[in-house]
Amino acid sequence: MDRLDELSVLIAILDTGSLAAAGRRLRRSPPAVTRTLAALEARVGMRLVERSTRNLSATEAGARLAEHARRLLADYEAAVREDADAPLQGRLRVTAPRIFGRRHVTPVVTSYLDKYPAMRVELVLSDANLDLIEEGLDVAVRIGTLVDASLVARRVGEVRRMWVASPDYLARHGWPGTPGDLAAHEVVYTASRPVAPEWRFRHAGRDQVVALTPRLTVNAIDATLLAVKSHRGIGRVLSYQVVDDLAAGTLVRLLAEYEPPPLPVHLVMPSARHMAPKLRAFLDHAAEQLNRLDVIRPMR
């Protein structure tokens, strides 16, 4: 038996003055109300309600318990139910990839803070897919296919994997026409852990894997971008990372017809059940802001 439920029954009996009326308020039968009261009296070892032929009234012990019960039940209701009209307050922990987070999630977070002045946000930028539950994170921005089916996701866009080089590099080394031509080119390879260097392409519905011998391997995309823009070779990037460079002509897109399918961009959370209003407000705000970004809209 739920202890709070027993206290709720006691309060209903004393407020209405009868077992039947208490049952109607709680949508229970009089025998069910009687059993609950009897269980509570047995638990505290005292009679809590005086029964007469006309009405019911609290004993001294029952009145004391009822006073405590009202405060306890009120505190419980306040703890589990937030006032819909009350300002959102508290803290959210959000994670996102480093570059995308700096450029595009940080403005989302700051505008959310402007909208809800009592809120606090901790933004964790990491290119690793952090475990939301273990790390105590409320929501993540994820780029790529989701592998954890237990997570709840809201798609907000997509990005493409693409190959780029600087005009100066291409002027000196020529343009690769097919993935196989990369064997004659310098490559800037990004790897966060030791792996056999290779790039995967797709053309005419078929996958193609090209083994690489990179002259430069780095473990962070920031370094890859710097090296490629410094004419060190061809690098693979995500479209949002180079949109400004492509528009300015400082980088050139290569092998577009061999690019694999786009990667989805999602807002991800551990569960949608009993979602706190502060989290729901952030998800709605973030989805609205991210959906406006040209850098994660479908591109050709």
Short mmCIF file of C-alpha atoms in Angstrom, two decimals:
data_model
loop_
_atom_site.label_atom_id
_atom_site.label_comp_id
_atom_site.label_asym_id
_atom_site.label_seq_id
_atom_site.Cartn_x
_atom_site.Cartn_y
_atom_site.Cartn_z
CA MET A 1 0.00 0.00 0.00
CA ASP A 2 1.29 3.46 -0.94
CA ARG A 3 1.95 5.40 2.27
CA LEU A 4 0.97 8.69 0.63
CA ASP A 5 -2.24 7.07 -0.57
CA GLU A 6 -3.14 6.16 3.02
CA LEU A 7 -2.68 9.78 4.07
CA SER A 8 -4.81 10.98 1.14
CA VAL A 9 -7.62 8.66 2.27
CA LEU A 10 -7.41 9.96 5.84
CA ILE A 11 -7.66 13.58 4.63
CA ALA A 12 -10.62 12.73 2.37
CA ILE A 13 -12.48 11.05 5.25
CA LEU A 14 -11.97 14.00 7.57
CA ASP A 15 -12.81 16.57 4.90
CA THR A 16 -16.04 14.87 3.77
CA GLY A 17 -17.15 13.43 7.11
CA SER A 18 -18.02 9.96 5.84
CA LEU A 19 -16.50 6.89 4.28
CA ALA A 20 -18.98 6.96 1.41
CA ALA A 21 -18.27 10.61 0.59
CA ALA A 22 -14.55 9.99 0.80
CA GLY A 23 -15.00 7.09 -1.58
CA ARG A 24 -16.87 9.29 -4.06
CA ARG A 25 -14.13 11.92 -3.93
CA LEU A 26 -11.41 9.32 -4.48
CA ARG A 27 -13.52 7.20 -6.87
CA ARG A 28 -13.29 4.15 -4.62
CA SER A 29 -15.80 1.92 -2.90
CA PRO A 30 -16.58 2.45 0.84
CA PRO A 31 -15.11 -0.97 1.69
CA ALA A 32 -11.82 0.00 -0.03
CA VAL A 33 -11.72 3.25 1.97
CA THR A 34 -12.42 1.33 5.18
CA ARG A 35 -9.60 -1.12 4.51
CA THR A 36 -7.14 1.69 3.82
CA LEU A 37 -8.08 3.50 7.03
CA ALA A 38 -7.77 0.28 9.02
CA ALA A 39 -4.31 -0.34 7.54
CA LEU A 40 -3.17 3.17 8.49
CA GLU A 41 -4.49 2.84 12.04
CA ALA A 42 -2.72 -0.51 12.37
CA ARG A 43 0.51 1.07 11.10
CA VAL A 44 0.49 3.95 13.63
CA GLY A 45 -0.98 1.79 16.41
CA MET A 46 -3.70 4.30 17.31
CA ARG A 47 -7.30 5.05 16.47
CA LEU A 48 -7.40 7.99 14.11
CA VAL A 49 -11.11 8.44 13.40
CA GLU A 50 -14.06 8.33 15.79
CA ARG A 51 -17.00 6.61 14.17
CA SER A 52 -20.57 7.48 15.16
CA THR A 53 -23.92 6.75 13.59
CA ARG A 54 -24.09 10.22 12.04
CA ASN A 55 -20.55 11.22 11.08
CA LEU A 56 -16.85 10.68 11.51
CA SER A 57 -14.40 12.92 13.31
CA ALA A 58 -10.68 12.88 14.01
CA THR A 59 -9.27 11.68 17.28
CA GLU A 60 -6.52 13.77 18.83
CA ALA A 61 -3.92 11.50 17.23
CA GLY A 62 -5.83 11.62 13.94
CA ALA A 63 -5.91 15.43 13.97
CA ARG A 64 -2.14 15.62 14.58
CA LEU A 65 -1.43 13.14 11.80
CA ALA A 66 -3.80 14.94 9.44
CA GLU A 67 -1.99 18.24 10.03
CA HIS A 68 1.34 16.67 9.12
CA ALA A 69 -0.24 14.80 6.20
CA ARG A 70 -1.62 17.98 4.62
CA ARG A 71 1.82 19.60 4.64
CA LEU A 72 3.47 16.45 3.34
CA LEU A 73 0.97 15.99 0.51
CA ALA A 74 1.24 19.66 -0.47
CA ASP A 75 5.04 19.40 -0.60
CA TYR A 76 4.77 16.21 -2.63
CA GLU A 77 2.43 17.82 -5.16
CA ALA A 78 4.75 20.79 -5.50
CA ALA A 79 7.73 18.47 -6.04
CA VAL A 80 6.17 16.36 -8.80
CA ARG A 81 4.10 18.96 -10.61
CA GLU A 82 5.58 22.17 -11.90
CA ASP A 83 3.31 25.14 -12.31
CA ALA A 84 2.77 25.60 -16.02
CA ASP A 85 2.68 29.37 -15.52
CA ALA A 86 5.79 29.50 -13.33
CA PRO A 87 9.08 30.64 -14.93
CA LEU A 88 11.31 27.77 -16.01
CA GLN A 89 14.28 27.35 -13.72
CA GLY A 90 17.05 24.88 -13.01
CA ARG A 91 19.88 23.44 -15.08
CA LEU A 92 20.22 21.55 -18.35
CA ARG A 93 23.30 19.71 -19.60
CA VAL A 94 23.66 19.70 -23.39
CA THR A 95 26.34 18.07 -25.52
CA ALA A 96 27.25 18.65 -29.17
CA PRO A 97 30.19 18.05 -31.58
CA ARG A 98 32.97 20.57 -31.11
CA ILE A 99 32.84 22.64 -34.30
CA PHE A 100 29.08 22.37 -34.82
CA GLY A 101 28.57 23.14 -31.14
CA ARG A 102 30.77 26.24 -31.19
CA ARG A 103 29.27 27.63 -34.38
CA HIS A 104 25.63 26.64 -34.19
CA VAL A 105 24.59 25.15 -30.83
CA THR A 106 26.12 27.90 -28.69
CA PRO A 107 23.80 30.54 -30.27
CA VAL A 108 20.84 28.21 -29.62
CA VAL A 109 21.83 27.90 -25.97
CA THR A 110 22.38 31.61 -25.46
CA SER A 111 19.05 32.53 -27.05
CA TYR A 112 17.37 29.92 -24.81
CA LEU A 113 18.98 31.57 -21.78
CA ASP A 114 17.72 34.95 -22.98
CA LYS A 115 14.22 33.52 -23.27
CA TYR A 116 14.30 31.84 -19.84
CA PRO A 117 16.42 34.00 -17.49
CA ALA A 118 16.11 31.62 -14.53
CA MET A 119 17.63 28.70 -16.47
CA ARG A 120 21.26 27.58 -16.46
CA VAL A 121 22.87 25.47 -19.20
CA GLU A 122 26.11 23.51 -19.24
CA LEU A 123 27.25 22.96 -22.83
CA VAL A 124 29.67 20.04 -23.21
CA LEU A 125 31.46 20.06 -26.58
CA SER A 126 32.87 16.68 -27.56
CA ASP A 127 33.28 14.74 -30.79
CA ALA A 128 32.68 11.51 -28.84
CA ASN A 129 29.13 10.18 -28.52
CA LEU A 130 28.93 10.54 -24.75
CA ASP A 131 26.59 8.24 -22.83
CA LEU A 132 23.72 10.53 -21.87
CA ILE A 133 22.70 8.63 -18.76
CA GLU A 134 26.19 7.91 -17.42
CA GLU A 135 27.32 11.50 -18.03
CA GLY A 136 24.12 13.05 -16.65
CA LEU A 137 23.29 14.78 -19.93
CA ASP A 138 19.77 15.92 -20.78
CA VAL A 139 20.05 16.28 -24.56
CA ALA A 140 22.62 15.78 -27.31
CA VAL A 141 23.06 17.07 -30.84
CA ARG A 142 24.19 14.05 -32.84
CA ILE A 143 25.47 13.92 -36.41
CA GLY A 144 25.31 10.51 -38.05
CA THR A 145 23.26 7.34 -37.93
CA LEU A 146 21.93 6.60 -34.45
CA VAL A 147 22.99 3.19 -33.17
CA ASP A 148 21.21 3.20 -29.79
CA ALA A 149 17.56 2.36 -30.45
CA SER A 150 16.59 3.21 -26.87
CA LEU A 151 17.24 6.92 -27.41
CA VAL A 152 14.48 9.31 -28.44
CA ALA A 153 15.43 11.50 -31.38
CA ARG A 154 14.07 14.48 -33.30
CA ARG A 155 15.60 15.02 -36.74
CA VAL A 156 16.52 18.62 -37.51
CA GLY A 157 18.62 18.37 -40.68
CA GLU A 158 21.43 16.60 -42.50
CA VAL A 159 25.03 17.14 -43.57
CA ARG A 160 27.23 15.60 -46.27
CA ARG A 161 30.68 14.03 -46.11
CA MET A 162 32.76 15.72 -48.79
CA TRP A 163 36.32 16.04 -50.04
CA VAL A 164 37.99 19.43 -50.38
CA ALA A 165 41.30 21.01 -51.27
CA SER A 166 42.62 24.52 -51.73
CA PRO A 167 42.79 26.09 -55.22
CA ASP A 168 46.57 26.47 -54.76
CA TYR A 169 47.00 22.75 -54.10
CA LEU A 170 44.85 21.82 -57.11
CA ALA A 171 46.78 24.21 -59.34
CA ARG A 172 50.01 22.40 -58.42
CA HIS A 173 48.75 18.79 -58.30
CA GLY A 174 45.66 18.70 -60.54
CA TRP A 175 42.12 17.57 -59.80
CA PRO A 176 41.23 13.97 -58.95
CA GLY A 177 38.56 12.74 -61.37
CA THR A 178 37.78 9.50 -59.56
CA PRO A 179 38.52 8.10 -56.07
CA GLY A 180 41.26 5.95 -57.59
CA ASP A 181 43.18 9.11 -58.53
CA LEU A 182 43.80 9.82 -54.83
CA ALA A 183 46.81 7.47 -54.94
CA ALA A 184 48.67 10.24 -56.76
CA HIS A 185 47.65 12.95 -54.29
CA GLU A 186 48.69 14.11 -50.84
CA VAL A 187 46.06 13.34 -48.22
CA VAL A 188 45.30 14.92 -44.85
CA TYR A 189 43.66 12.14 -42.87
CA THR A 190 41.56 12.57 -39.72
CA ALA A 191 41.50 9.71 -37.21
CA SER A 192 40.63 9.89 -33.52
CA ARG A 193 42.12 6.42 -32.91
CA PRO A 194 44.59 4.13 -34.73
CA VAL A 195 42.84 2.68 -37.78
CA ALA A 196 43.80 1.55 -41.28
CA PRO A 197 43.46 4.77 -43.31
CA GLU A 198 40.76 4.52 -45.94
CA TRP A 199 37.91 6.53 -47.41
CA ARG A 200 34.56 5.16 -48.53
CA PHE A 201 32.83 6.47 -51.63
CA ARG A 202 29.55 5.65 -53.36
CA HIS A 203 28.80 5.88 -57.07
CA ALA A 204 25.98 4.48 -59.21
CA GLY A 205 24.61 2.62 -56.18
CA ARG A 206 27.91 0.88 -55.41
CA ASP A 207 30.31 1.40 -52.51
CA GLN A 208 34.00 1.83 -53.13
CA VAL A 209 36.74 1.74 -50.49
CA VAL A 210 40.05 3.43 -51.23
CA ALA A 211 43.09 2.58 -49.09
CA LEU A 212 45.24 5.62 -48.33
CA THR A 213 48.84 6.43 -47.51
CA PRO A 214 48.46 9.87 -45.93
CA ARG A 215 51.50 12.07 -45.41
CA LEU A 216 49.69 13.82 -42.55
CA THR A 217 47.32 12.24 -40.02
CA VAL A 218 45.67 14.29 -37.27
CA ASN A 219 43.15 13.46 -34.56
CA ALA A 220 41.07 16.64 -34.72
CA ILE A 221 39.07 18.11 -37.59
CA ASP A 222 40.24 21.64 -36.68
CA ALA A 223 43.79 20.60 -37.59
CA THR A 224 42.60 18.93 -40.80
CA LEU A 225 40.89 22.11 -41.91
CA LEU A 226 43.95 24.21 -41.11
CA ALA A 227 46.24 21.86 -43.03
CA VAL A 228 43.97 21.65 -46.07
CA LYS A 229 43.58 25.42 -46.22
CA SER A 230 47.37 25.63 -45.98
CA HIS A 231 47.58 23.65 -49.26
CA ARG A 232 48.85 20.42 -47.64
CA GLY A 233 46.49 18.12 -49.55
CA ILE A 234 42.97 16.73 -49.85
CA GLY A 235 40.88 16.25 -46.74
CA ARG A 236 37.48 14.78 -45.93
CA VAL A 237 35.14 17.05 -43.97
CA LEU A 238 31.48 17.56 -43.17
CA SER A 239 29.63 20.10 -45.26
CA TYR A 240 28.79 22.47 -42.38
CA GLN A 241 32.48 22.73 -41.51
CA VAL A 242 33.45 24.30 -44.84
CA VAL A 243 30.34 26.11 -46.05
CA ASP A 244 31.96 29.53 -45.64
CA ASP A 245 35.22 28.42 -47.30
CA LEU A 246 33.36 26.98 -50.28
CA ALA A 247 31.38 30.19 -50.68
CA ALA A 248 34.56 32.29 -50.44
CA GLY A 249 36.49 30.06 -52.83
CA THR A 250 39.25 29.28 -50.34
CA LEU A 251 38.35 25.58 -50.62
CA VAL A 252 37.00 23.57 -53.54
CA ARG A 253 34.60 20.63 -53.37
CA LEU A 254 35.92 17.47 -55.07
CA LEU A 255 34.42 14.16 -56.22
CA ALA A 256 30.86 15.32 -55.48
CA GLU A 257 29.35 12.53 -57.58
CA TYR A 258 31.11 9.98 -55.34
CA GLU A 259 29.87 11.30 -52.01
CA PRO A 260 28.06 8.80 -49.76
CA PRO A 261 24.46 9.47 -48.61
CA PRO A 262 23.96 12.41 -46.22
CA LEU A 263 24.23 12.00 -42.46
CA PRO A 264 21.19 12.95 -40.35
CA VAL A 265 21.38 15.57 -37.60
CA HIS A 266 19.25 14.80 -34.52
CA LEU A 267 18.37 16.18 -31.15
CA VAL A 268 18.63 13.14 -28.88
CA MET A 269 17.41 12.50 -25.32
CA PRO A 270 17.33 9.41 -23.10
CA SER A 271 13.54 9.26 -22.79
CA ALA A 272 10.40 11.19 -23.71
CA ARG A 273 8.45 9.96 -20.67
CA HIS A 274 7.69 12.52 -17.96
CA MET A 275 9.77 15.14 -19.77
CA ALA A 276 10.45 18.19 -17.63
CA PRO A 277 9.01 21.46 -18.99
CA LYS A 278 12.49 23.00 -19.09
CA LEU A 279 13.74 20.20 -21.35
CA ARG A 280 10.66 20.29 -23.58
CA ALA A 281 11.09 24.05 -23.95
CA PHE A 282 14.74 23.60 -24.92
CA LEU A 283 13.94 20.91 -27.49
CA ASP A 284 11.24 23.04 -29.11
CA HIS A 285 13.51 26.09 -29.12
CA ALA A 286 16.53 24.17 -30.45
CA ALA A 287 14.53 22.42 -33.16
CA GLU A 288 13.09 25.73 -34.35
CA GLN A 289 16.51 27.41 -34.44
CA LEU A 290 18.39 24.51 -36.04
CA ASN A 291 15.72 23.98 -38.70
CA ARG A 292 16.53 27.48 -39.94
CA LEU A 293 20.21 26.72 -40.54
CA ASP A 294 21.18 26.56 -44.19
CA VAL A 295 24.24 24.47 -43.30
CA ILE A 296 22.13 21.43 -42.34
CA ARG A 297 19.54 21.69 -45.09
CA PRO A 298 19.71 19.18 -47.94
CA MET A 299 22.28 20.21 -50.54
CA ARG A 300 23.44 18.89 -53.89
#
